[in-house]
Phi, psi and omega in degrees: 000149146302341186294131171289338195265349196303317173290349174240355181292134155315328178277357211285340169288338175286357208304320189291349173265348192281114168235121187074018186073005184287021181221018164304119164223086179292163175281138179264132183295136182304309177316311180300305179294338178278323162312306170300318180289341182275323173302312178294335177251008163302334178240002181304124165288109179273001172287330183233109188274353185251353190283331175290337175284336148306321192275330175291323167283330161297324161304315177303305191285348175270338166308300187262061178270018153272124187292341200238358172257113178227082209249321184282107180232164176282132177279160196285127163061029185041047177085013177274015185264146187265350184266340202209091194251155182094149180280347172210137178274120191211158183279339190261297200261156170236067180298132173231108200267154181228142181215118177237144178317281190113149183256155185250121185288182178291339178273337176117353177268141171298153170215157184222131186258119180275127189267148181278335179291336163306303195303310194290316195303300192303303206291324171308311165292001175251350185305309188272013181240172188246060173227166204255135185286140161200158195231090166288138177211167174220183164239131176325139183079350185254132193265001179281125163248147185234168196210149191236115175222146187295133185294327172306314181300316186290327178296325177302311197289324181289315183297326174300300177318291180304319174301330175288324175300296189301299162324306176307300190308307183292326182297290191314322190275325171305326178287316177286323201279321172299314187296333179295298180300338180277336183278327186285325201279321178291339188271000000 
């Protein structure tokens, strides 16, 4: 095979079905895996099992703010399938959603720990794609959704946004100029 991961990939027998490393599954160190399990389950509220699904759906709905495009959707088993990673399937972002109760501080405010392992996992799932990693999170019972995003990715998105705004302004000016020419020709 032409794949550089053929010898180390756990799905090497499915290599003929793999496109653009979509089925790539590298072995994980057992010690790292047990640490991840401990970190992910540390602040979960076991009383309300369905609230994380609502968080994922809320994030997908907000990503679909263009009325004619319905591209973001929740993934099956919340990204638990090896061939469909991430909590939400989107063409630009790779969201990995987290919802926690939070710790109550002495001041009475809630605090949430963002584990580096969460960020590294989401980043590793984005390596073979052109998507931007983001980590949307919220406190249980709160409607506000916050996100963690790599600063380089944020600057790329802002630059892209600014270029689209500038491009639209130039197109508007060109349309006005062409309308004036058309009006002159019609007279």
